[in-house]
Amino acid sequence: AQIRAAYGLPALPAAGATPTADQAAQLGAGQTIYIVDAYHDPNAAAELAAFNTKFGLPACTTKTIATSASLPLPAPSTSEGCTLSIVYSTPAGGMTTRVPTYDSGWATEIALDVQWAHATAPYARIVLIEAASASLDELLGGVKLANAMGPGPVSMSFGANEGSYTTVVDPAFTGAGMTYLAATGDWGAQVSWPSVSTYVLAVGGTRLNWSGSGARAETGWTSTGGGISGYVGTPAYQNNKVPGLGTPARRIVADVAFNADPASGQYTAVMSPGSSAVNWVSTGGTSLSTPQWAGLIAMANAVRAQGGKAALGSVHAHLYGQVGAVPGTYASVFTDITSGSNGSCSGCTAKVGHDLLTGLGTPNAGDLLRNLVSSGDAAAIAPVVTSATINGLVGTALSAKVSITADHAVSLTLAGAPAGMTINADGQLGWPVPVAGSYAVTVTAKATVTGLSGKGVVTVRIES
């Protein structure tokens, strides 16, 4: 509940209530999240059940997918709710009945991936794909199997040192209707594969602080991965139209971020083989932030499906070009992380705009989802409120026009305004009896058609 509230995720229906079709879609109904991991967690389903009970989340039904099943899989019913299926992949991208061996570290990884993907998109189908080992060929086989089952987001909480092999294996990340997401790593300023692929959304990490109300506070996590690739050329979507990017010499990671610091970690249910006792572990790492971004993509796909739209597929061009390069939309969709460091390099400190630690920033989920649902529509552009300074005198009624650019009608609200200050539907700021002082007033313009919003700060200075 804290994570949902801090990031503005859609509210869960009341306990025991049947969600409406719109509520179910906003929580991922009818979509599939693929989680690719190595080795085997024999307690994945039992751990998820314990997690759901603990936190009041919708239960998940375990469903078997036969190795002979026809692919792609039929889309899950939007009224079915959460299901969990576990399959074992081959290097060629097929399915096998051979169960991978158990590994305690990977079992914990599987537990947190499954549970936090579900916590984010509670009505989505989860297909856990277990590879026989953590070798490149085996993990790629898991991705290929997801492609055959698709469409949907693919969460990859693993990484290896980048190298010249990257472009050779990139075709695995080009499936139709697939969105690939990978952790940037937990060892500070460095670049890892698969997050470095130009086709993969690289998910970095933050440390989240939240009081339970108001805006969340975040800094770049000290151990989050991120940097400039030594091998992968600069993708077209990373250009100087996006604040902070400049003209990069090669591919930069991260692209986006989410809470990852174990010190602000999130609980995960873990069980030992053969035991029914649940251990609650506070997990962290960019492998925690990645499945939550996969959940966000599944939720957007679900609402898009309601409107007859296709699954998103690659989102880089949209997030950089239609969001990051448009000031009002950027401020609406992302929280820009401007503090924190993951090393001593010149780019290892978070800054205004895109940076190596957190990319574009962390999601403001409501506006992010509305924006992704509208991807490709002219209505996806958020209003822009131009910041300005307004001067006035004590005892003289203040009246000034706030500059607002929008494609549709907007509703206007003020935050941090002194008593008596108002703004009308035309953007006219009024204060009948000004009081001496300097006031930073945030003006929010929300488009009535798209629900997207833009913000600007108007500084009002009243002199005696």
PDB file of C-alpha atoms in Angstrom, residues 42-49 52 59-65 80-88 114 125-126 128:
ATOM      1  CA  PRO A  42       9.990 -24.934  -5.923  1.00  0.00           C
ATOM      2  CA  ASN A  43       8.013 -22.624  -3.627  1.00  0.00           C
ATOM      3  CA  ALA A  44       7.211 -19.802  -6.053  1.00  0.00           C
ATOM      4  CA  ALA A  45       3.449 -20.389  -5.917  1.00  0.00           C
ATOM      5  CA  ALA A  46       3.345 -20.920  -2.129  1.00  0.00           C
ATOM      6  CA  GLU A  47       5.457 -17.813  -1.539  1.00  0.00           C
ATOM      7  CA  LEU A  48       3.175 -15.741  -3.742  1.00  0.00           C
ATOM      8  CA  ALA A  49       0.131 -17.041  -1.839  1.00  0.00           C
ATOM      9  CA  ASN A  52      -0.952 -12.060  -1.135  1.00  0.00           C
ATOM     10  CA  ALA A  59      -5.085 -14.356  -5.004  1.00  0.00           C
ATOM     11  CA  CYS A  60      -3.470 -16.098  -7.969  1.00  0.00           C
ATOM     12  CA  THR A  61      -4.541 -19.428  -9.463  1.00  0.00           C
ATOM     13  CA  THR A  62      -1.765 -21.764 -10.551  1.00  0.00           C
ATOM     14  CA  LYS A  63      -2.203 -22.980 -14.129  1.00  0.00           C
ATOM     15  CA  THR A  64      -0.156 -25.519 -16.034  1.00  0.00           C
ATOM     16  CA  ILE A  65       1.065 -24.798 -19.547  1.00  0.00           C
ATOM     17  CA  GLU A  80     -10.043 -14.336 -14.943  1.00  0.00           C
ATOM     18  CA  GLY A  81      -7.862 -12.490 -12.463  1.00  0.00           C
ATOM     19  CA  CYS A  82      -4.285 -13.411 -11.663  1.00  0.00           C
ATOM     20  CA  THR A  83      -2.855 -16.741 -12.753  1.00  0.00           C
ATOM     21  CA  LEU A  84       0.676 -18.043 -12.273  1.00  0.00           C
ATOM     22  CA  SER A  85       2.248 -20.503 -14.700  1.00  0.00           C
ATOM     23  CA  ILE A  86       5.767 -21.892 -14.430  1.00  0.00           C
ATOM     24  CA  VAL A  87       7.562 -23.264 -17.484  1.00  0.00           C
ATOM     25  CA  TYR A  88      11.094 -24.479 -18.144  1.00  0.00           C
ATOM     26  CA  VAL A 114       6.982 -12.734  -9.125  1.00  0.00           C
ATOM     27  CA  ARG A 125      -1.211 -13.284 -15.789  1.00  0.00           C
ATOM     28  CA  ILE A 126       2.358 -14.129 -14.739  1.00  0.00           C
ATOM     29  CA  LEU A 128       7.603 -17.521 -14.866  1.00  0.00           C
TER      30      LEU A 128
END
